[in-house]
């Protein structure tokens, strides 16, 4: 590969790519993200390549292994450009038909189109699907257009022009000023102003400085950083290089969790290609700026995403937080000034440099600028990654883009901000989502997790679930977090089995405050959020559990299963599905559940076709919780 040694050569390289691209006027983009690969996307790609060859269409048609656009539940996804025909749930055996019908005869295959559940009409174009139509995808938008393993694709769409602009048209201080003016706030959770963090590291006196991409993404259910790192790694790396230039750092790290093998692979490929082209290393584009990037694989602990813990891990030590009397921006990796930012934060930087701070300022709310990618999951029709301007309401995200709650169920709550976020009730559906608005109502942005819950969700059980997760993920270094969370979990377990009193709930609130105020790192400091927010908005459910009832009929310790003799046909299906032989009965006679044996798994309730199995709530015999055994 010839090296690109100047800005002019980079532009010439781009022009040549554009010329070559001109000859192929059809592109079949197959999403090759983790989700679609699990749904046979690689076979889909291979079949396309074979069919295109068979039909002698190689000169005109390009098959691209693209990045994830976020609608993973509909994978494997295929988009055919330039018409933007969007096919969902494509199977390897559909490929021959797509080529002969759509590519050759220009006919759309209705069976493979997305059908709008409201209008029940199939939609042909990707951008007309409500899930995409109401998003503003400035970060994710190119994922489906580019092959993340091919640097040429990124360069073709303007890649590294922001770096060139920064290196040749701007002094480092000017780059810093532009980022400060944009009011970009960190997307990793805290929403700290990025420019201010950069400035602290820039102003710190040291011979050596570092910049780091945080792609730990420990939040369960969140995958926005993975989608960017897998699907468009150069966008993140370009941001990192620009940051390095502005801050005065010549060395960068990308910390990616080991459980993201494709993100690791694509980042390593991207770095190798950059080195081959001369866009990394010494004297980049002849500007005099030197920069190297190393990938560090994280071991996959939630707490290791915390800044000081992550830096310990890169240094080869245990990934646990330390007191930050001096900020990592001043004394981080090997005690040198280090600027750590989230994947999405870095990805915004090339856009800000290319389009200017004023452009970025126009997107979002007064104090939260730009877009935010949310990982929309739970009881919602369209799950996936949603990129919207800050200030978009919860209702627009959950109903307009997410398509609402499935099966005609009632919305109950939405949890924002990952495991230590808060649960917000229906009255906040019109809340414009930004850093400050969420904080005001007892939740937070976090890194963008959004879990929708319907009427069948028990809010006490939800609080218990998250406290259990965080208690297991606590590094155990400080007592309030280690012991406090454990004790909170005990009380929550007692609530779900009907053994807690009002005094216990009082203690739960006190413990929440202590853990919040005295924990060493933000894991402990934010861990009580699910408890406090559910106590604030769903206190009646706590009271019901004290009274021995679980209103949503979820908590096993408070359930009883019986068989209604009037409805039971004696089909025996419940008996067949009972894992503990708690059901007895002869064929065609009324069956019976022995509640001394029943473990409340709910199988019989699910399988009975005659609604003969009844689920009731009310305090029963003592059920020993797993944690207490
Ligand atoms: C327990 C814990 C886990 C965290 N995990 C992540 C993570 O996975 N990704 C991330 O970007 N930030 C994570 N953070 C926040 C980081 O400590 C840090 O604030 C952030 O990466 C800074 O980037 P930003 O300024 O771009 O937001 C975590 C913080 C805590 C306390
Ligand atoms: S707050 Fe929890 S996770 Fe953080 S240092 Fe203390 S024990 Fe570890
Ligand atoms: S709830 Fe589960 S354990 Fe109990 S009777 Fe039904 S199938 Fe058996
Ligand atoms: S992995 Fe294919 S759409 Fe997300």
XYZ file of C-alpha atoms and ligand atoms in Angstrom:
680
model
C 0.000 0.000 0.000
C 1.414 3.417 -0.887
C 1.640 5.867 1.958
C -0.340 9.057 2.047
C 2.122 11.742 3.060
C 0.211 14.984 2.629
C -3.256 16.471 2.791
C -3.216 16.835 -1.003
C -2.469 13.137 -1.427
C -5.330 12.272 0.907
C -7.731 14.310 -1.234
C -6.361 12.698 -4.413
C -6.776 9.261 -2.835
C -10.409 10.117 -2.046
C -11.033 11.344 -5.598
C -9.653 8.101 -7.030
C -11.961 6.108 -4.763
C -14.935 8.173 -5.919
C -14.012 7.499 -9.552
C -13.745 3.746 -8.929
C -17.038 3.750 -7.034
C -18.776 5.404 -9.988
C -18.471 2.248 -12.077
C -20.565 0.133 -9.666
C -24.003 1.586 -9.351
C -25.722 -1.018 -7.168
C -24.620 -1.814 -3.632
C -26.072 -4.647 -1.589
C -25.317 -3.870 2.052
C -25.670 -6.775 4.442
C -25.382 -5.928 8.113
C -22.404 -7.848 9.499
C -22.809 -6.696 13.091
C -22.808 -9.176 15.964
C -26.619 -9.497 16.022
C -27.006 -10.198 12.322
C -23.999 -12.532 12.231
C -25.811 -14.608 14.855
C -28.710 -14.732 12.388
C -26.617 -16.172 9.526
C -25.583 -12.843 7.927
C -22.228 -14.299 6.826
C -24.001 -17.015 4.818
C -26.238 -14.322 3.332
C -23.136 -12.374 2.221
C -21.445 -15.473 0.791
C -24.586 -16.427 -1.131
C -24.912 -12.903 -2.536
C -21.299 -12.989 -3.767
C -21.884 -16.341 -5.437
C -25.184 -15.302 -7.062
C -23.737 -12.024 -8.348
C -20.889 -13.975 -9.952
C -23.321 -16.529 -11.384
C -25.382 -13.767 -12.988
C -22.167 -12.072 -14.240
C -23.084 -8.858 -12.406
C -19.784 -8.291 -10.620
C -18.876 -5.248 -12.716
C -22.018 -3.407 -11.691
C -22.942 -4.729 -8.244
C -20.994 -4.508 -5.029
C -21.735 -6.653 -1.975
C -20.826 -4.938 1.271
C -20.418 -6.343 4.786
C -21.743 -3.318 6.621
C -22.036 -2.115 10.213
C -25.065 -2.360 12.486
C -27.774 0.283 11.923
C -29.462 -0.676 15.189
C -32.565 -2.624 14.158
C -30.966 -5.916 15.190
C -34.174 -7.757 16.109
C -35.072 -7.685 12.404
C -31.786 -9.222 11.236
C -30.332 -10.319 9.007
C -30.767 -6.882 7.443
C -30.133 -6.154 3.775
C -30.336 -2.708 2.148
C -30.016 -2.325 -1.620
C -28.712 1.064 -2.792
C -29.384 3.440 -4.469
C -33.130 2.653 -4.121
C -32.625 1.947 -0.397
C -34.772 -1.190 -0.554
C -34.831 -2.580 2.959
C -35.224 -6.320 3.489
C -35.558 -7.767 6.971
C -35.070 -11.234 8.461
C -33.247 -12.331 5.334
C -32.263 -15.999 5.287
C -29.438 -17.445 3.162
C -32.072 -19.229 1.049
C -33.732 -15.876 0.153
C -30.647 -14.601 -1.632
C -31.094 -16.250 -5.058
C -34.594 -14.764 -5.289
C -33.398 -11.288 -4.249
C -30.775 -11.312 -6.989
C -33.026 -12.658 -9.739
C -36.068 -10.558 -8.787
C -34.804 -7.333 -7.224
C -31.352 -6.896 -8.761
C -32.096 -8.292 -12.227
C -35.818 -7.567 -12.725
C -36.065 -4.565 -10.341
C -39.018 -6.166 -8.574
C -39.509 -5.805 -4.835
C -40.231 -8.944 -2.792
C -43.106 -7.923 -0.428
C -42.548 -10.881 1.913
C -39.132 -9.517 2.924
C -40.237 -5.938 3.581
C -40.907 -4.468 7.010
C -44.652 -4.280 7.712
C -45.843 -1.376 9.795
C -47.886 -2.916 12.654
C -50.254 0.097 12.722
C -51.043 0.562 9.016
C -50.247 -3.145 8.273
C -48.633 -1.907 5.046
C -45.227 -3.109 3.868
C -42.578 -0.350 3.617
C -39.991 -0.445 0.866
C -37.477 2.264 1.728
C -35.276 2.119 4.795
C -35.777 5.817 5.570
C -39.604 5.466 5.469
C -39.690 2.879 8.276
C -40.911 4.708 11.422
C -38.064 3.190 13.434
C -35.538 5.071 11.253
C -37.693 7.939 9.964
C -37.933 9.755 13.284
C -34.283 9.357 14.200
C -31.426 11.747 13.481
C -28.555 9.434 12.748
C -25.460 11.615 12.519
C -23.289 8.963 14.201
C -24.923 5.695 13.160
C -26.023 6.886 9.702
C -22.965 5.665 7.805
C -22.810 2.241 9.433
C -24.861 0.550 6.714
C -22.967 2.361 3.938
C -19.475 1.315 4.854
C -17.534 -1.878 5.288
C -15.908 -1.324 8.658
C -12.927 -3.495 7.700
C -12.217 -1.331 4.652
C -10.581 2.021 5.356
C -11.288 3.114 1.769
C -15.024 3.145 2.481
C -14.522 5.542 5.365
C -12.229 7.776 3.329
C -14.693 7.713 0.421
C -17.369 9.282 2.654
C -15.049 12.079 3.810
C -13.086 10.163 6.455
C -9.984 11.793 7.929
C -10.849 15.172 6.374
C -11.576 16.460 9.897
C -8.151 15.280 11.036
C -6.545 17.019 8.057
C -8.516 20.164 8.795
C -7.421 20.114 12.434
C -3.760 19.438 11.593
C -3.419 22.006 8.822
C -6.043 24.696 9.361
C -6.199 24.818 13.140
C -3.782 25.173 16.030
C -4.325 22.655 18.874
C -5.825 25.475 20.997
C -8.304 26.236 18.221
C -9.433 22.606 18.068
C -9.885 22.690 21.823
C -11.844 25.944 21.599
C -14.136 24.477 18.925
C -14.912 21.439 21.078
C -15.486 23.692 24.094
C -17.789 25.940 22.049
C -19.783 22.933 20.840
C -20.733 22.166 24.476
C -20.281 18.455 23.802
C -20.832 16.532 27.045
C -19.411 13.078 27.727
C -21.665 10.220 26.687
C -20.215 7.699 29.175
C -22.636 8.590 31.948
C -21.612 11.695 33.858
C -22.227 14.209 31.059
C -19.036 16.088 31.948
C -18.138 18.848 29.430
C -15.655 17.264 27.043
C -13.789 20.468 26.181
C -13.177 21.199 29.850
C -11.790 17.708 30.411
C -9.512 18.072 27.390
C -8.336 21.449 28.658
C -7.395 20.041 32.076
C -5.206 17.393 30.454
C -3.793 19.885 27.982
C -2.853 22.320 30.763
C -1.307 19.657 33.011
C 2.501 19.848 32.958
C 4.085 16.624 31.755
C 6.452 15.228 29.142
C 3.905 12.549 28.262
C 0.098 12.495 27.989
C -2.436 9.872 26.966
C -5.899 9.696 25.441
C -8.220 6.699 25.875
C -11.432 5.403 24.300
C -13.698 3.770 26.878
C -15.417 0.880 25.096
C -16.068 -1.193 28.196
C -19.837 -0.807 27.958
C -20.599 -2.879 31.013
C -24.282 -1.915 31.176
C -26.365 -5.041 30.589
C -28.571 -4.665 27.515
C -26.633 -1.704 26.087
C -24.825 -2.080 22.769
C -24.449 1.409 21.265
C -20.699 1.643 21.837
C -20.279 -1.840 20.388
C -22.272 -0.873 17.272
C -20.070 2.174 16.681
C -16.792 0.431 17.425
C -17.698 -2.545 15.221
C -19.508 -0.642 12.518
C -17.497 2.549 12.116
C -14.231 2.270 14.085
C -12.488 4.947 12.013
C -14.977 7.574 13.180
C -13.938 6.897 16.778
C -10.221 6.662 15.949
C -10.320 9.906 13.959
C -11.930 11.597 16.972
C -9.221 10.153 19.226
C -6.428 11.433 16.963
C -7.956 14.905 16.829
C -8.235 14.819 20.627
C -4.605 13.725 20.916
C -3.550 16.656 18.719
C -5.595 19.183 20.730
C -4.455 17.843 24.106
C -0.804 17.273 23.244
C -0.885 13.478 23.525
C 0.958 11.201 21.119
C -0.316 7.905 22.422
C -3.858 6.571 22.500
C -5.513 3.437 23.865
C -8.777 1.793 22.942
C -10.096 -0.200 25.896
C -12.562 -2.783 24.552
C -14.126 -5.524 26.598
C -13.034 -9.035 25.681
C -16.679 -10.044 25.143
C -16.757 -7.779 22.064
C -14.528 -9.848 19.772
C -15.787 -8.231 16.572
C -15.226 -4.741 17.962
C -11.683 -5.782 18.933
C -11.087 -7.297 15.501
C -12.426 -4.337 13.538
C -10.516 -1.828 15.670
C -7.282 -3.768 15.232
C -7.849 -3.977 11.473
C -8.599 -0.241 11.353
C -5.359 0.574 13.202
C -3.325 -1.704 10.917
C -4.792 -0.076 7.794
C -4.085 3.387 9.198
C -0.466 2.394 9.805
C -0.149 0.949 6.307
C -1.485 4.163 4.788
C 0.794 6.288 6.953
C -2.132 7.883 8.768
C -0.772 6.659 12.102
C 2.798 6.785 13.322
C 5.337 9.506 12.688
C 4.655 12.803 10.934
C 1.033 12.121 9.962
C 0.191 13.658 6.545
C 3.491 15.530 6.772
C 2.093 17.689 9.561
C 4.726 16.900 12.152
C 2.111 15.233 14.411
C 3.032 11.734 15.674
C 0.414 9.375 17.078
C 0.072 5.672 17.924
C -2.921 3.643 19.097
C -2.966 0.390 21.088
C -5.972 -1.851 21.728
C -6.371 -3.141 25.286
C -8.823 -5.979 25.883
C -10.778 -5.567 29.100
C -11.693 -8.572 31.225
C -15.366 -7.614 31.258
C -16.130 -6.415 34.780
C -18.749 -3.648 35.046
C -16.657 -1.697 37.543
C -13.652 -1.681 35.203
C -15.474 0.875 33.048
C -14.901 3.452 35.792
C -12.062 5.744 34.732
C -9.435 5.014 37.415
C -10.275 1.276 37.345
C -9.903 1.175 33.577
C -6.514 2.865 33.773
C -5.336 0.391 36.425
C -6.348 -2.405 34.054
C -4.364 -0.905 31.161
C -1.357 -0.654 33.489
C -1.683 -4.404 34.047
C -3.189 -4.227 37.538
C -6.611 -5.254 38.858
C -9.330 -3.069 37.290
C -10.609 -1.529 40.526
C -11.305 2.144 41.274
C -9.010 4.217 43.444
C -9.727 7.472 45.300
C -9.427 10.358 42.856
C -7.921 13.070 45.047
C -6.163 14.096 41.872
C -8.249 13.658 38.746
C -7.160 11.159 36.103
C -7.174 14.060 33.630
C -4.110 15.307 35.568
C -2.706 12.041 36.911
C -3.998 8.987 35.110
C -2.144 6.246 33.234
C 1.269 5.746 34.836
C 0.542 8.963 36.754
C 0.608 11.011 33.556
C -2.217 13.355 32.451
C -4.798 11.193 30.687
C -8.014 12.092 28.946
C -10.598 9.303 28.906
C -13.766 9.618 26.865
C -16.586 7.347 25.859
C -16.826 5.860 22.318
C -19.791 8.047 21.381
C -18.072 11.164 22.723
C -15.008 10.601 20.516
C -17.238 9.772 17.519
C -18.819 13.235 17.717
C -15.465 15.011 17.396
C -14.801 14.651 13.610
C -18.371 15.881 12.952
C -17.831 18.938 15.144
C -14.518 19.775 13.469
C -15.901 19.304 9.944
C -19.244 21.051 10.465
C -18.280 23.516 13.177
C -19.423 24.044 16.750
C -22.323 26.244 15.583
C -23.797 23.345 13.573
C -23.526 21.024 16.571
C -25.018 23.651 18.888
C -28.166 23.707 16.771
C -28.928 20.072 17.652
C -30.331 19.291 21.087
C -31.386 21.308 24.130
C -29.856 24.336 25.789
C -27.447 22.406 27.983
C -27.285 19.051 26.199
C -26.157 19.401 22.606
C -26.056 16.897 19.771
C -27.721 13.524 19.454
C -27.736 10.583 21.848
C -27.889 6.909 20.979
C -30.228 4.907 23.203
C -30.445 1.189 23.518
C -34.217 0.736 23.561
C -35.181 -2.655 24.984
C -37.809 -4.391 27.109
C -41.554 -4.294 26.548
C -41.529 -2.274 23.344
C -42.416 -3.311 19.796
C -39.269 -2.090 18.028
C -36.190 -2.785 20.084
C -32.802 -1.555 18.962
C -30.505 1.434 18.817
C -32.191 4.797 18.526
C -30.241 7.977 17.762
C -32.226 11.150 18.398
C -31.490 14.793 19.158
C -31.188 15.491 22.873
C -34.544 16.753 24.080
C -36.629 14.181 22.223
C -39.408 13.093 24.562
C -39.683 9.636 26.071
C -43.034 9.304 24.322
C -41.495 9.908 20.884
C -38.755 7.372 21.585
C -41.003 4.681 23.048
C -44.146 5.146 20.938
C -43.228 6.879 17.643
C -39.883 5.129 17.111
C -40.304 2.117 19.371
C -43.867 1.436 18.213
C -45.300 1.301 21.756
C -45.919 -1.523 24.207
C -46.672 -4.918 22.625
C -49.799 -7.052 23.045
C -52.044 -4.137 24.068
C -50.458 -4.020 27.525
C -50.262 -0.835 29.562
C -47.012 1.098 29.906
C -45.814 1.142 33.486
C -42.302 2.598 33.643
C -39.104 3.234 31.784
C -35.711 2.814 33.321
C -33.054 5.103 31.881
C -29.342 5.149 32.587
C -28.359 1.507 32.887
C -28.416 -0.638 36.043
C -28.058 2.339 38.353
C -30.602 4.534 36.606
C -34.049 5.436 37.838
C -37.501 4.117 36.899
C -39.843 6.811 35.605
C -43.630 6.455 35.563
C -46.160 7.310 32.847
C -46.497 10.939 33.955
C -42.991 11.602 32.599
C -43.616 10.258 29.100
C -43.502 13.825 27.762
C -40.217 14.583 29.470
C -37.616 15.850 26.989
C -34.673 13.540 27.472
C -31.406 15.265 28.265
C -28.780 15.057 31.000
C -30.403 17.596 33.316
C -34.092 16.746 32.843
C -33.489 13.092 33.709
C -31.441 14.030 36.745
C -34.184 16.372 37.988
C -36.713 13.541 38.144
C -34.426 11.082 39.941
C -32.946 9.242 36.980
C -29.983 9.805 34.695
C -28.740 9.514 31.142
C -26.014 7.007 31.979
C -24.610 5.654 28.786
C -28.057 5.417 27.177
C -29.753 2.232 28.342
C -33.557 2.467 28.159
C -35.708 -0.399 29.429
C -39.462 -0.207 28.901
C -41.682 -2.008 31.417
C -45.348 -2.907 31.111
C -48.124 -3.631 33.618
C -46.767 -7.141 34.242
C -43.594 -5.755 35.822
C -43.201 -5.668 39.583
C -41.280 -2.529 40.551
C -40.031 -4.009 43.831
C -38.693 -7.012 41.948
C -37.043 -4.649 39.419
C -35.289 -2.737 42.212
C -34.202 -6.079 43.680
C -32.870 -7.219 40.295
C -30.660 -4.152 39.798
C -29.388 -4.056 43.376
C -28.525 -7.743 43.032
C -26.576 -6.997 39.818
C -24.716 -4.051 41.337
C -23.989 -5.878 44.567
C -22.398 -8.680 42.549
C -20.433 -6.200 40.429
C -19.201 -4.131 43.405
C -15.439 -4.528 43.614
C -15.806 -4.760 47.385
C -13.068 -2.244 48.080
C -15.167 0.128 50.148
C -17.514 -0.896 52.939
C -20.602 1.248 52.171
C -20.952 -0.230 48.715
C -19.952 -3.790 49.595
C -21.959 -4.196 52.804
C -24.621 -1.564 52.151
C -25.743 -3.093 48.863
C -25.719 -6.562 50.374
C -27.984 -5.417 53.186
C -30.276 -3.545 50.809
C -30.566 -6.719 48.779
C -31.544 -8.698 51.884
C -34.402 -6.285 52.576
C -35.551 -6.360 48.961
C -35.503 -10.154 49.024
C -37.617 -10.080 52.160
C -40.066 -7.723 50.464
C -40.501 -10.072 47.544
C -41.315 -12.921 49.907
C -43.661 -10.887 52.088
C -41.349 -10.905 55.092
C -40.423 -7.218 55.269
C -41.983 -4.599 57.531
C -42.401 -0.847 57.276
C -39.294 -0.444 59.436
C -37.333 -2.480 56.917
C -38.373 -0.081 54.170
C -37.292 2.859 56.337
C -33.927 1.166 56.802
C -33.740 0.576 53.053
C -34.130 4.307 52.479
C -31.497 5.162 55.089
C -29.066 2.657 53.645
C -29.646 4.099 50.176
C -28.599 7.501 51.431
C -25.497 6.199 53.201
C -24.351 4.165 50.187
C -24.967 7.148 47.901
C -23.028 9.579 50.048
C -20.102 7.501 51.240
C -19.116 5.105 48.469
C -15.753 5.545 46.843
C -16.816 5.428 43.201
C -19.898 6.158 41.152
C -20.938 2.485 41.157
C -21.863 2.711 44.820
C -22.866 6.363 44.616
C -25.502 5.673 41.975
C -26.506 2.109 42.929
C -29.461 3.190 45.144
C -31.160 5.011 42.224
C -33.448 2.109 41.213
C -34.577 1.762 44.848
C -35.068 5.466 45.470
C -36.928 6.083 42.215
C -39.250 3.111 42.678
C -39.890 4.231 46.258
C -40.637 7.716 44.958
C -43.012 6.697 42.170
C -44.267 3.232 43.112
C -44.360 3.296 46.926
C -47.795 1.686 46.887
C -46.174 -1.455 45.469
C -43.741 -1.578 48.398
C -46.702 -1.215 50.772
C -48.562 -4.017 48.969
C -45.552 -6.327 49.434
C -45.420 -5.479 53.136
C -49.092 -6.498 53.212
C -48.165 -9.770 51.523
C -49.257 -9.027 47.955
C -47.444 -8.565 44.699
C -49.841 -6.507 42.515
C -48.129 -7.526 39.259
C -48.157 -11.188 40.345
C -44.443 -11.604 39.776
C -42.830 -12.284 43.165
C -42.807 -16.044 43.571
C -42.890 -15.974 47.355
C -46.293 -14.295 47.192
C -47.957 -16.452 44.541
C -50.221 -19.487 44.664
C -51.228 -21.613 41.707
C -54.495 -23.548 41.807
C -56.647 -25.326 39.242
C -60.227 -24.208 38.658
C -62.259 -27.436 38.649
C -64.964 -25.855 36.481
C -62.502 -25.115 33.668
C -60.120 -28.084 33.909
C -60.693 -30.628 31.093
C -58.132 -33.066 32.456
C -55.940 -32.756 29.337
C -52.827 -33.278 31.482
C -50.682 -30.646 29.754
C -49.931 -28.842 33.034
C -48.852 -32.107 34.663
C -46.516 -32.864 31.758
C -44.879 -29.451 32.080
C -44.513 -29.327 35.848
C -40.787 -29.740 36.647
C -41.375 -30.975 40.219
C -44.374 -33.296 39.836
C -46.572 -31.043 41.959
C -49.629 -31.766 39.788
C -51.698 -34.917 40.024
C -54.804 -36.121 38.183
C -56.102 -38.838 35.887
C -56.810 -38.230 32.190
C -60.125 -36.413 31.659
C -60.545 -35.706 35.385
C -59.913 -32.481 37.285
C -56.200 -31.989 38.128
C -54.833 -30.732 41.411
C -51.735 -28.730 42.479
C -49.944 -29.638 45.701
C -48.796 -26.229 46.948
C -46.299 -27.804 49.357
C -44.308 -29.057 46.383
C -45.002 -26.265 43.865
C -41.962 -24.024 43.168
C -44.114 -21.336 41.446
C -42.377 -21.654 38.084
C -45.599 -20.696 36.272
C -45.249 -23.374 33.563
C -48.741 -24.763 34.194
C -50.235 -21.250 33.979
C -48.495 -20.636 30.644
C -49.399 -23.941 28.995
C -53.022 -24.464 30.028
C -55.186 -23.833 26.966
C -58.409 -23.572 29.006
C -57.308 -20.864 31.478
C -57.946 -23.409 34.180
C -54.766 -22.606 36.115
C -55.292 -19.618 38.420
C -52.508 -17.396 39.687
C -53.245 -15.537 42.908
C -51.162 -13.313 45.137
C -51.157 -13.264 48.898
C -48.788 -14.200 51.670
C -48.089 -17.922 51.714
C -45.683 -20.203 53.484
C -42.122 -19.012 53.917
C -40.016 -19.348 50.780
C -36.305 -19.259 51.502
C -34.636 -16.882 49.072
C -31.529 -17.975 47.231
C -29.419 -15.262 48.898
C -30.507 -16.401 52.386
C -29.857 -20.076 51.926
C -19.079 1.489 37.602
C -18.853 2.376 36.431
C -18.863 1.849 35.144
C -18.641 2.660 34.040
N -18.668 2.108 32.798
C -18.454 2.901 31.721
C -18.451 2.349 30.416
O -18.672 1.163 30.243
N -18.229 3.181 29.368
C -17.992 4.522 29.542
O -17.766 5.218 28.565
N -17.997 5.060 30.759
C -18.211 4.292 31.846
N -18.192 4.851 33.092
C -17.905 6.291 33.199
C -16.389 6.520 33.165
O -15.897 6.428 34.488
C -16.028 7.899 32.619
O -16.717 8.869 33.343
C -16.367 8.050 31.156
O -15.845 6.996 30.372
C -15.793 9.368 30.657
O -16.128 9.582 29.325
P -17.074 10.772 28.884
O -16.560 12.029 29.533
O -16.930 10.789 27.412
O -18.441 10.432 29.375
C -18.421 4.052 34.220
C -18.419 4.582 35.509
C -18.646 3.765 36.597
C -18.648 4.352 37.941
S -18.195 2.093 45.434
Fe -18.300 -0.136 45.199
S -17.397 -0.536 43.230
Fe -16.821 1.543 43.796
S -14.871 1.300 44.862
Fe -16.432 1.157 46.438
S -16.818 -1.070 46.580
Fe -15.752 -0.746 44.665
S -46.268 -23.410 38.994
Fe -44.710 -24.798 38.179
S -44.155 -26.053 39.933
Fe -46.107 -25.107 40.438
S -47.636 -26.565 39.795
Fe -47.356 -25.128 38.077
S -45.830 -26.156 36.797
Fe -45.740 -27.155 38.786
S -26.355 -6.368 14.125
Fe -27.465 -6.161 12.279
S -28.897 -4.629 12.717
Fe -27.689 -4.712 14.517
